[in-house]
Amino acid sequence: MKLKQWHGHVSLFAASLIWGINSLVSKNTICRLAEVNIHDFAVDPFTHSLMRWMGGMILFWIVSYFVPSEPIRSKDWWKLFVASLCAVMVNQLAMVLGLLNTSPINITLMASLTPIFTMIFAAIILHEPLTGKKVFGVSLGAIGAVILVFAGQTIGGLHGSLGGDMMGFLAMIAFVLYLTLFSDIIERYSAITLMKWLFTLSTLVGIPLCVPFAIRVDYSALSADFWWQMSFVIVGATFLGYLLMPIGQKTLRPTLVSMYHYVQPGITAVLVFALGMEPFNIYKLLAMLLIFVGVYFVIKSKRRVDMKPDGSASAK
């Protein structure tokens, strides 16, 4: 294996590891609005999200001064604005709102559905071909998601909720829209330039939404544990995670990159069970297996660029 490929695998695994841990850390650092003045180790989801957006913005701006500057085309500004809502604002706010009411495993499993829904949106918007493998994979993934969401409403021990799981689903859909609708600006600009502006625009839009909640927090009462964990969310999950992923995307085939969607929920599940946060449950295991197998079939199917002009798959 070439050195660049090793760098790609290490980068992707590190990003997946960070994001897998982040689900647990974020759940520890958020609380309901009515509990803001009760806990010294958590803040409400809106304050949490604003701190993450502002922290990411500051760090990406600092790093941008050490790399070549990239001018933004005038016609790309509106794309950056909408992309910031999808990739950062809605994605991250919906995730923490979901974590209030559901398991970190459920949230990361929803995130692992990204390749499946990217394929669905790509078929509708970009006219990517639908193959038998894709349809089979989508079906398995959908069944797994249904089990994950609805079994918890009738069977004890899943530690989930319909509202929380749906917020996780919304977070995933928002990021899929970003990947599908804005692939041109993702390819055109470097990761640092792109993330610098995505987090800047999210912060500007998020200030009027989140400041009314943020001013209610007694920051002097927050514990050192909170600040350490929030530092991990900002520096690790936000800054490092968004820097490491593009390295893998530039050095490995898309199929291998997509395989790392398995790693994040796997890491979260191991940590959750090891720490005794949730009991092992056969229904959650079944949902995980169906989603993982579904994603596998989707990413192994042919894309439009792999098809011959007559629609048949080309040999590789």
Short mmCIF file of N, CA and C in Angstrom, two decimals, residues 12-163:
data_model
loop_
_atom_site.label_atom_id
_atom_site.label_comp_id
_atom_site.label_asym_id
_atom_site.label_seq_id
_atom_site.Cartn_x
_atom_site.Cartn_y
_atom_site.Cartn_z
N LEU A 12 -9.06 9.01 7.71
CA LEU A 12 -10.47 8.65 7.77
C LEU A 12 -10.82 7.95 9.07
N PHE A 13 -9.95 7.06 9.51
CA PHE A 13 -10.21 6.36 10.77
C PHE A 13 -10.19 7.34 11.94
N ALA A 14 -9.23 8.25 11.92
CA ALA A 14 -9.14 9.24 13.00
C ALA A 14 -10.38 10.12 13.03
N ALA A 15 -10.85 10.55 11.86
CA ALA A 15 -12.06 11.38 11.81
C ALA A 15 -13.27 10.59 12.32
N SER A 16 -13.39 9.33 11.92
CA SER A 16 -14.51 8.50 12.37
C SER A 16 -14.43 8.25 13.87
N LEU A 17 -13.22 8.04 14.38
CA LEU A 17 -13.03 7.84 15.82
C LEU A 17 -13.46 9.09 16.59
N ILE A 18 -13.04 10.25 16.11
CA ILE A 18 -13.40 11.51 16.76
C ILE A 18 -14.90 11.71 16.78
N TRP A 19 -15.55 11.46 15.64
CA TRP A 19 -16.99 11.68 15.56
C TRP A 19 -17.77 10.64 16.35
N GLY A 20 -17.23 9.42 16.44
CA GLY A 20 -17.88 8.41 17.26
C GLY A 20 -17.86 8.79 18.73
N ILE A 21 -16.73 9.31 19.19
CA ILE A 21 -16.61 9.77 20.58
C ILE A 21 -17.45 11.02 20.80
N ASN A 22 -17.53 11.87 19.77
CA ASN A 22 -18.23 13.14 19.91
C ASN A 22 -19.70 12.96 20.27
N SER A 23 -20.34 11.90 19.80
CA SER A 23 -21.75 11.68 20.13
C SER A 23 -21.94 11.54 21.63
N LEU A 24 -21.00 10.84 22.28
CA LEU A 24 -21.08 10.67 23.73
C LEU A 24 -20.75 11.97 24.45
N VAL A 25 -19.70 12.65 23.99
CA VAL A 25 -19.28 13.89 24.65
C VAL A 25 -20.36 14.96 24.51
N SER A 26 -20.92 15.09 23.31
CA SER A 26 -21.96 16.10 23.10
C SER A 26 -23.18 15.84 23.96
N LYS A 27 -23.54 14.58 24.12
CA LYS A 27 -24.69 14.26 24.96
C LYS A 27 -24.42 14.67 26.41
N ASN A 28 -23.17 14.58 26.85
CA ASN A 28 -22.82 14.97 28.21
C ASN A 28 -22.86 16.48 28.43
N THR A 29 -22.73 17.24 27.34
CA THR A 29 -22.59 18.69 27.48
C THR A 29 -23.85 19.47 27.12
N ILE A 30 -24.97 18.79 26.89
CA ILE A 30 -26.22 19.48 26.57
C ILE A 30 -27.29 19.14 27.59
N CYS A 31 -28.20 20.08 27.81
CA CYS A 31 -29.33 19.87 28.71
C CYS A 31 -30.52 20.64 28.18
N ARG A 32 -31.68 20.40 28.74
CA ARG A 32 -32.89 21.08 28.32
C ARG A 32 -32.88 22.53 28.83
N LEU A 33 -33.67 23.36 28.16
CA LEU A 33 -33.69 24.79 28.52
C LEU A 33 -34.07 25.00 29.98
N ALA A 34 -34.98 24.20 30.48
CA ALA A 34 -35.42 24.36 31.86
C ALA A 34 -34.35 23.97 32.87
N GLU A 35 -33.30 23.28 32.40
CA GLU A 35 -32.26 22.80 33.29
C GLU A 35 -30.97 23.60 33.20
N VAL A 36 -30.98 24.70 32.44
CA VAL A 36 -29.76 25.47 32.19
C VAL A 36 -29.12 25.94 33.48
N ASN A 37 -29.91 26.38 34.42
CA ASN A 37 -29.37 26.92 35.67
C ASN A 37 -29.19 25.86 36.76
N ILE A 38 -29.46 24.61 36.41
CA ILE A 38 -29.35 23.52 37.39
C ILE A 38 -27.99 22.83 37.30
N HIS A 39 -27.54 22.57 36.09
CA HIS A 39 -26.32 21.80 35.88
C HIS A 39 -25.10 22.70 35.72
N ASP A 40 -23.96 22.22 36.18
CA ASP A 40 -22.71 22.96 35.98
C ASP A 40 -21.84 22.27 34.93
N PHE A 41 -22.43 21.34 34.18
CA PHE A 41 -21.65 20.59 33.20
C PHE A 41 -22.34 20.52 31.84
N ALA A 42 -23.38 21.35 31.62
CA ALA A 42 -24.10 21.28 30.36
C ALA A 42 -24.76 22.61 30.05
N VAL A 43 -24.99 22.84 28.75
CA VAL A 43 -25.72 24.02 28.28
C VAL A 43 -26.82 23.56 27.34
N ASP A 44 -27.72 24.48 26.99
CA ASP A 44 -28.82 24.12 26.09
C ASP A 44 -28.28 23.91 24.67
N PRO A 45 -29.06 23.21 23.81
CA PRO A 45 -28.58 22.89 22.46
C PRO A 45 -28.24 24.11 21.61
N PHE A 46 -28.96 25.21 21.78
CA PHE A 46 -28.70 26.40 20.97
C PHE A 46 -27.38 27.06 21.37
N THR A 47 -27.13 27.14 22.66
CA THR A 47 -25.84 27.69 23.12
C THR A 47 -24.71 26.77 22.71
N HIS A 48 -24.91 25.47 22.86
CA HIS A 48 -23.91 24.47 22.47
C HIS A 48 -23.55 24.64 21.00
N SER A 49 -24.56 24.75 20.14
CA SER A 49 -24.33 24.87 18.70
C SER A 49 -23.61 26.17 18.37
N LEU A 50 -24.01 27.29 19.00
CA LEU A 50 -23.36 28.57 18.71
C LEU A 50 -21.89 28.54 19.12
N MET A 51 -21.59 27.91 20.26
CA MET A 51 -20.19 27.79 20.69
C MET A 51 -19.39 26.97 19.69
N ARG A 52 -20.01 25.93 19.14
CA ARG A 52 -19.31 25.09 18.16
C ARG A 52 -19.08 25.84 16.86
N TRP A 53 -20.10 26.56 16.38
CA TRP A 53 -19.94 27.31 15.14
C TRP A 53 -18.89 28.41 15.27
N MET A 54 -18.95 29.15 16.35
CA MET A 54 -17.98 30.23 16.56
C MET A 54 -16.57 29.69 16.74
N GLY A 55 -16.43 28.60 17.49
CA GLY A 55 -15.12 27.99 17.67
C GLY A 55 -14.54 27.49 16.36
N GLY A 56 -15.38 26.81 15.55
CA GLY A 56 -14.92 26.34 14.25
C GLY A 56 -14.54 27.49 13.34
N MET A 57 -15.35 28.55 13.34
CA MET A 57 -15.06 29.72 12.52
C MET A 57 -13.70 30.32 12.88
N ILE A 58 -13.46 30.52 14.16
CA ILE A 58 -12.20 31.13 14.60
C ILE A 58 -11.00 30.27 14.21
N LEU A 59 -11.09 28.96 14.43
CA LEU A 59 -9.97 28.07 14.13
C LEU A 59 -9.69 28.00 12.63
N PHE A 60 -10.73 27.92 11.82
CA PHE A 60 -10.51 27.86 10.37
C PHE A 60 -9.98 29.18 9.82
N TRP A 61 -10.40 30.30 10.40
CA TRP A 61 -9.86 31.58 9.96
C TRP A 61 -8.38 31.69 10.31
N ILE A 62 -8.00 31.21 11.50
CA ILE A 62 -6.59 31.26 11.90
C ILE A 62 -5.73 30.45 10.94
N VAL A 63 -6.18 29.23 10.63
CA VAL A 63 -5.41 28.36 9.73
C VAL A 63 -5.37 28.93 8.32
N SER A 64 -6.44 29.61 7.91
CA SER A 64 -6.50 30.13 6.54
C SER A 64 -5.41 31.16 6.26
N TYR A 65 -4.88 31.79 7.30
CA TYR A 65 -3.81 32.77 7.10
C TYR A 65 -2.47 32.11 6.77
N PHE A 66 -2.39 30.79 6.93
CA PHE A 66 -1.14 30.08 6.66
C PHE A 66 -1.19 29.28 5.35
N VAL A 67 -2.27 29.42 4.60
CA VAL A 67 -2.40 28.73 3.32
C VAL A 67 -2.74 29.76 2.25
N PRO A 68 -2.52 29.43 0.98
CA PRO A 68 -2.84 30.38 -0.09
C PRO A 68 -4.30 30.80 -0.07
N SER A 69 -4.54 32.08 -0.30
CA SER A 69 -5.90 32.61 -0.30
C SER A 69 -6.63 32.21 -1.58
N GLU A 70 -7.91 31.90 -1.44
CA GLU A 70 -8.73 31.53 -2.59
C GLU A 70 -9.90 32.52 -2.69
N PRO A 71 -9.98 33.29 -3.76
CA PRO A 71 -11.13 34.20 -3.92
C PRO A 71 -12.40 33.41 -4.21
N ILE A 72 -13.51 33.89 -3.71
CA ILE A 72 -14.80 33.25 -3.93
C ILE A 72 -15.49 33.91 -5.12
N ARG A 73 -15.91 33.13 -6.09
CA ARG A 73 -16.63 33.67 -7.23
C ARG A 73 -17.96 34.27 -6.76
N SER A 74 -18.35 35.39 -7.33
CA SER A 74 -19.56 36.09 -6.88
C SER A 74 -20.80 35.21 -6.96
N LYS A 75 -20.88 34.38 -7.99
CA LYS A 75 -22.07 33.55 -8.14
C LYS A 75 -22.08 32.36 -7.19
N ASP A 76 -20.99 32.15 -6.44
CA ASP A 76 -20.93 31.04 -5.49
C ASP A 76 -21.35 31.43 -4.08
N TRP A 77 -21.56 32.73 -3.82
CA TRP A 77 -21.87 33.15 -2.46
C TRP A 77 -23.21 32.61 -1.99
N TRP A 78 -24.20 32.61 -2.86
CA TRP A 78 -25.50 32.10 -2.43
C TRP A 78 -25.43 30.60 -2.20
N LYS A 79 -24.57 29.91 -2.96
CA LYS A 79 -24.40 28.48 -2.74
C LYS A 79 -23.73 28.22 -1.39
N LEU A 80 -22.72 29.03 -1.07
CA LEU A 80 -22.07 28.89 0.23
C LEU A 80 -23.04 29.14 1.37
N PHE A 81 -23.93 30.11 1.18
CA PHE A 81 -24.90 30.43 2.22
C PHE A 81 -25.84 29.24 2.47
N VAL A 82 -26.43 28.71 1.43
CA VAL A 82 -27.36 27.57 1.60
C VAL A 82 -26.61 26.34 2.06
N ALA A 83 -25.39 26.15 1.54
CA ALA A 83 -24.57 25.00 1.96
C ALA A 83 -24.25 25.08 3.44
N SER A 84 -24.02 26.29 3.96
CA SER A 84 -23.72 26.44 5.38
C SER A 84 -24.91 26.04 6.23
N LEU A 85 -26.13 26.32 5.76
CA LEU A 85 -27.33 25.92 6.49
C LEU A 85 -27.45 24.40 6.54
N CYS A 86 -27.15 23.76 5.42
CA CYS A 86 -27.30 22.30 5.35
C CYS A 86 -26.17 21.58 6.09
N ALA A 87 -24.93 21.92 5.76
CA ALA A 87 -23.78 21.15 6.25
C ALA A 87 -23.44 21.45 7.69
N VAL A 88 -23.73 22.67 8.14
CA VAL A 88 -23.30 23.07 9.49
C VAL A 88 -24.49 23.37 10.39
N MET A 89 -25.27 24.36 10.05
CA MET A 89 -26.27 24.86 10.98
C MET A 89 -27.35 23.82 11.29
N VAL A 90 -28.09 23.38 10.28
CA VAL A 90 -29.17 22.41 10.50
C VAL A 90 -28.60 21.07 10.94
N ASN A 91 -27.52 20.64 10.30
CA ASN A 91 -26.93 19.34 10.63
C ASN A 91 -26.52 19.25 12.10
N GLN A 92 -25.79 20.24 12.58
CA GLN A 92 -25.26 20.16 13.94
C GLN A 92 -26.30 20.50 15.00
N LEU A 93 -27.19 21.45 14.72
CA LEU A 93 -28.23 21.78 15.69
C LEU A 93 -29.23 20.63 15.82
N ALA A 94 -29.61 20.03 14.70
CA ALA A 94 -30.54 18.89 14.77
C ALA A 94 -29.92 17.72 15.51
N MET A 95 -28.61 17.53 15.35
CA MET A 95 -27.95 16.42 16.03
C MET A 95 -28.02 16.57 17.55
N VAL A 96 -27.71 17.75 18.06
CA VAL A 96 -27.72 17.92 19.52
C VAL A 96 -29.14 17.93 20.06
N LEU A 97 -30.11 18.44 19.28
CA LEU A 97 -31.50 18.36 19.71
C LEU A 97 -31.95 16.90 19.77
N GLY A 98 -31.48 16.10 18.83
CA GLY A 98 -31.80 14.68 18.86
C GLY A 98 -31.17 13.96 20.02
N LEU A 99 -29.94 14.33 20.35
CA LEU A 99 -29.22 13.68 21.45
C LEU A 99 -29.90 13.89 22.80
N LEU A 100 -30.71 14.93 22.91
CA LEU A 100 -31.43 15.15 24.17
C LEU A 100 -32.40 14.01 24.47
N ASN A 101 -32.92 13.38 23.43
CA ASN A 101 -34.01 12.43 23.62
C ASN A 101 -33.72 11.02 23.12
N THR A 102 -32.56 10.81 22.55
CA THR A 102 -32.29 9.47 22.03
C THR A 102 -30.85 9.07 22.31
N SER A 103 -30.53 7.84 21.97
CA SER A 103 -29.22 7.28 22.24
C SER A 103 -28.17 7.80 21.26
N PRO A 104 -26.92 7.97 21.71
CA PRO A 104 -25.84 8.31 20.77
C PRO A 104 -25.69 7.28 19.66
N ILE A 105 -25.99 6.01 19.96
CA ILE A 105 -25.91 4.99 18.91
C ILE A 105 -26.93 5.27 17.83
N ASN A 106 -28.17 5.62 18.22
CA ASN A 106 -29.20 5.92 17.24
C ASN A 106 -28.78 7.08 16.33
N ILE A 107 -28.17 8.11 16.92
CA ILE A 107 -27.75 9.27 16.13
C ILE A 107 -26.68 8.88 15.13
N THR A 108 -25.69 8.10 15.56
CA THR A 108 -24.62 7.72 14.63
C THR A 108 -25.10 6.72 13.59
N LEU A 109 -26.08 5.89 13.94
CA LEU A 109 -26.64 4.98 12.94
C LEU A 109 -27.42 5.76 11.88
N MET A 110 -28.12 6.79 12.31
CA MET A 110 -28.78 7.65 11.33
C MET A 110 -27.75 8.28 10.39
N ALA A 111 -26.62 8.71 10.96
CA ALA A 111 -25.56 9.30 10.13
C ALA A 111 -25.00 8.29 9.15
N SER A 112 -24.99 7.01 9.53
CA SER A 112 -24.43 5.98 8.65
C SER A 112 -25.32 5.71 7.44
N LEU A 113 -26.55 6.25 7.45
CA LEU A 113 -27.44 6.12 6.30
C LEU A 113 -27.08 7.11 5.19
N THR A 114 -26.09 7.96 5.42
CA THR A 114 -25.73 9.01 4.46
C THR A 114 -25.50 8.48 3.05
N PRO A 115 -24.71 7.39 2.84
CA PRO A 115 -24.51 6.91 1.47
C PRO A 115 -25.80 6.48 0.78
N ILE A 116 -26.72 5.91 1.55
CA ILE A 116 -27.99 5.45 0.97
C ILE A 116 -28.81 6.64 0.47
N PHE A 117 -28.96 7.65 1.30
CA PHE A 117 -29.78 8.79 0.90
C PHE A 117 -29.06 9.69 -0.09
N THR A 118 -27.74 9.69 -0.06
CA THR A 118 -26.99 10.39 -1.11
C THR A 118 -27.28 9.76 -2.46
N MET A 119 -27.35 8.42 -2.48
CA MET A 119 -27.67 7.72 -3.72
C MET A 119 -29.08 8.06 -4.19
N ILE A 120 -30.04 8.11 -3.27
CA ILE A 120 -31.42 8.42 -3.64
C ILE A 120 -31.52 9.82 -4.22
N PHE A 121 -30.91 10.80 -3.55
CA PHE A 121 -30.95 12.17 -4.03
C PHE A 121 -30.18 12.33 -5.33
N ALA A 122 -29.07 11.59 -5.45
CA ALA A 122 -28.28 11.67 -6.68
C ALA A 122 -29.06 11.10 -7.86
N ALA A 123 -29.86 10.07 -7.61
CA ALA A 123 -30.69 9.50 -8.68
C ALA A 123 -31.75 10.50 -9.13
N ILE A 124 -32.31 11.26 -8.19
CA ILE A 124 -33.36 12.22 -8.51
C ILE A 124 -32.78 13.49 -9.13
N ILE A 125 -31.72 14.01 -8.54
CA ILE A 125 -31.19 15.31 -8.95
C ILE A 125 -30.13 15.19 -10.04
N LEU A 126 -29.20 14.22 -9.87
CA LEU A 126 -28.08 14.09 -10.80
C LEU A 126 -28.28 12.97 -11.82
N HIS A 127 -29.41 12.29 -11.73
CA HIS A 127 -29.76 11.22 -12.67
C HIS A 127 -28.77 10.06 -12.65
N GLU A 128 -28.25 9.76 -11.45
CA GLU A 128 -27.41 8.58 -11.29
C GLU A 128 -28.28 7.33 -11.49
N PRO A 129 -27.73 6.26 -12.10
CA PRO A 129 -28.54 5.07 -12.38
C PRO A 129 -28.92 4.32 -11.11
N LEU A 130 -30.13 3.74 -11.12
CA LEU A 130 -30.57 2.88 -10.03
C LEU A 130 -30.36 1.43 -10.45
N THR A 131 -29.51 0.71 -9.73
CA THR A 131 -29.24 -0.69 -10.03
C THR A 131 -29.92 -1.58 -9.01
N GLY A 132 -29.90 -2.88 -9.28
CA GLY A 132 -30.48 -3.83 -8.36
C GLY A 132 -29.82 -3.79 -6.99
N LYS A 133 -28.50 -3.65 -6.98
CA LYS A 133 -27.78 -3.58 -5.71
C LYS A 133 -28.21 -2.36 -4.91
N LYS A 134 -28.39 -1.24 -5.59
CA LYS A 134 -28.79 -0.02 -4.89
C LYS A 134 -30.18 -0.18 -4.27
N VAL A 135 -31.11 -0.70 -5.06
CA VAL A 135 -32.47 -0.87 -4.55
C VAL A 135 -32.48 -1.83 -3.37
N PHE A 136 -31.73 -2.93 -3.49
CA PHE A 136 -31.65 -3.90 -2.39
C PHE A 136 -31.03 -3.26 -1.15
N GLY A 137 -29.96 -2.50 -1.35
CA GLY A 137 -29.30 -1.85 -0.22
C GLY A 137 -30.19 -0.83 0.45
N VAL A 138 -30.89 -0.04 -0.34
CA VAL A 138 -31.81 0.96 0.21
C VAL A 138 -32.92 0.28 1.01
N SER A 139 -33.42 -0.83 0.50
CA SER A 139 -34.49 -1.55 1.18
C SER A 139 -34.03 -2.06 2.54
N LEU A 140 -32.83 -2.66 2.58
CA LEU A 140 -32.30 -3.15 3.85
C LEU A 140 -32.08 -2.01 4.83
N GLY A 141 -31.48 -0.92 4.34
CA GLY A 141 -31.23 0.21 5.20
C GLY A 141 -32.51 0.82 5.74
N ALA A 142 -33.55 0.88 4.91
CA ALA A 142 -34.83 1.43 5.34
C ALA A 142 -35.47 0.56 6.42
N ILE A 143 -35.39 -0.76 6.24
CA ILE A 143 -35.93 -1.67 7.25
C ILE A 143 -35.19 -1.49 8.57
N GLY A 144 -33.85 -1.39 8.48
CA GLY A 144 -33.05 -1.18 9.69
C GLY A 144 -33.42 0.10 10.39
N ALA A 145 -33.63 1.19 9.61
CA ALA A 145 -34.01 2.47 10.21
C ALA A 145 -35.37 2.40 10.88
N VAL A 146 -36.31 1.69 10.25
CA VAL A 146 -37.64 1.55 10.83
C VAL A 146 -37.57 0.80 12.16
N ILE A 147 -36.79 -0.27 12.18
CA ILE A 147 -36.62 -1.03 13.43
C ILE A 147 -35.99 -0.15 14.50
N LEU A 148 -34.97 0.60 14.10
CA LEU A 148 -34.25 1.45 15.04
C LEU A 148 -35.17 2.50 15.66
N VAL A 149 -36.00 3.11 14.83
CA VAL A 149 -36.84 4.22 15.29
C VAL A 149 -38.07 3.73 16.04
N PHE A 150 -38.79 2.76 15.46
CA PHE A 150 -40.10 2.42 15.99
C PHE A 150 -40.10 1.30 17.02
N ALA A 151 -39.08 0.44 16.99
CA ALA A 151 -39.04 -0.63 17.99
C ALA A 151 -38.90 -0.05 19.39
N GLY A 152 -38.20 1.06 19.51
CA GLY A 152 -38.00 1.68 20.81
C GLY A 152 -39.27 2.24 21.40
N GLN A 153 -40.30 2.43 20.56
CA GLN A 153 -41.55 2.96 21.09
C GLN A 153 -42.38 1.88 21.77
N THR A 154 -42.11 0.61 21.43
CA THR A 154 -42.94 -0.47 21.96
C THR A 154 -42.15 -1.49 22.74
N ILE A 155 -40.83 -1.50 22.59
CA ILE A 155 -40.00 -2.49 23.25
C ILE A 155 -39.00 -1.78 24.14
N GLY A 156 -38.97 -2.08 25.41
CA GLY A 156 -38.07 -1.41 26.33
C GLY A 156 -36.62 -1.74 26.07
N GLY A 157 -35.74 -0.84 26.51
CA GLY A 157 -34.31 -1.12 26.48
C GLY A 157 -33.56 -0.52 25.32
N LEU A 158 -34.27 0.16 24.39
CA LEU A 158 -33.56 0.73 23.26
C LEU A 158 -33.09 2.16 23.52
N HIS A 159 -33.63 2.78 24.56
CA HIS A 159 -33.18 4.13 24.95
C HIS A 159 -33.26 5.11 23.79
N GLY A 160 -34.35 5.04 23.04
CA GLY A 160 -34.54 5.96 21.93
C GLY A 160 -35.90 6.62 22.03
N SER A 161 -36.16 7.56 21.16
CA SER A 161 -37.47 8.18 21.10
C SER A 161 -37.71 8.59 19.65
N LEU A 162 -38.98 8.64 19.28
CA LEU A 162 -39.32 8.99 17.90
C LEU A 162 -38.83 10.40 17.58
N GLY A 163 -39.07 11.34 18.49
CA GLY A 163 -38.65 12.72 18.24
C GLY A 163 -37.14 12.84 18.11
#
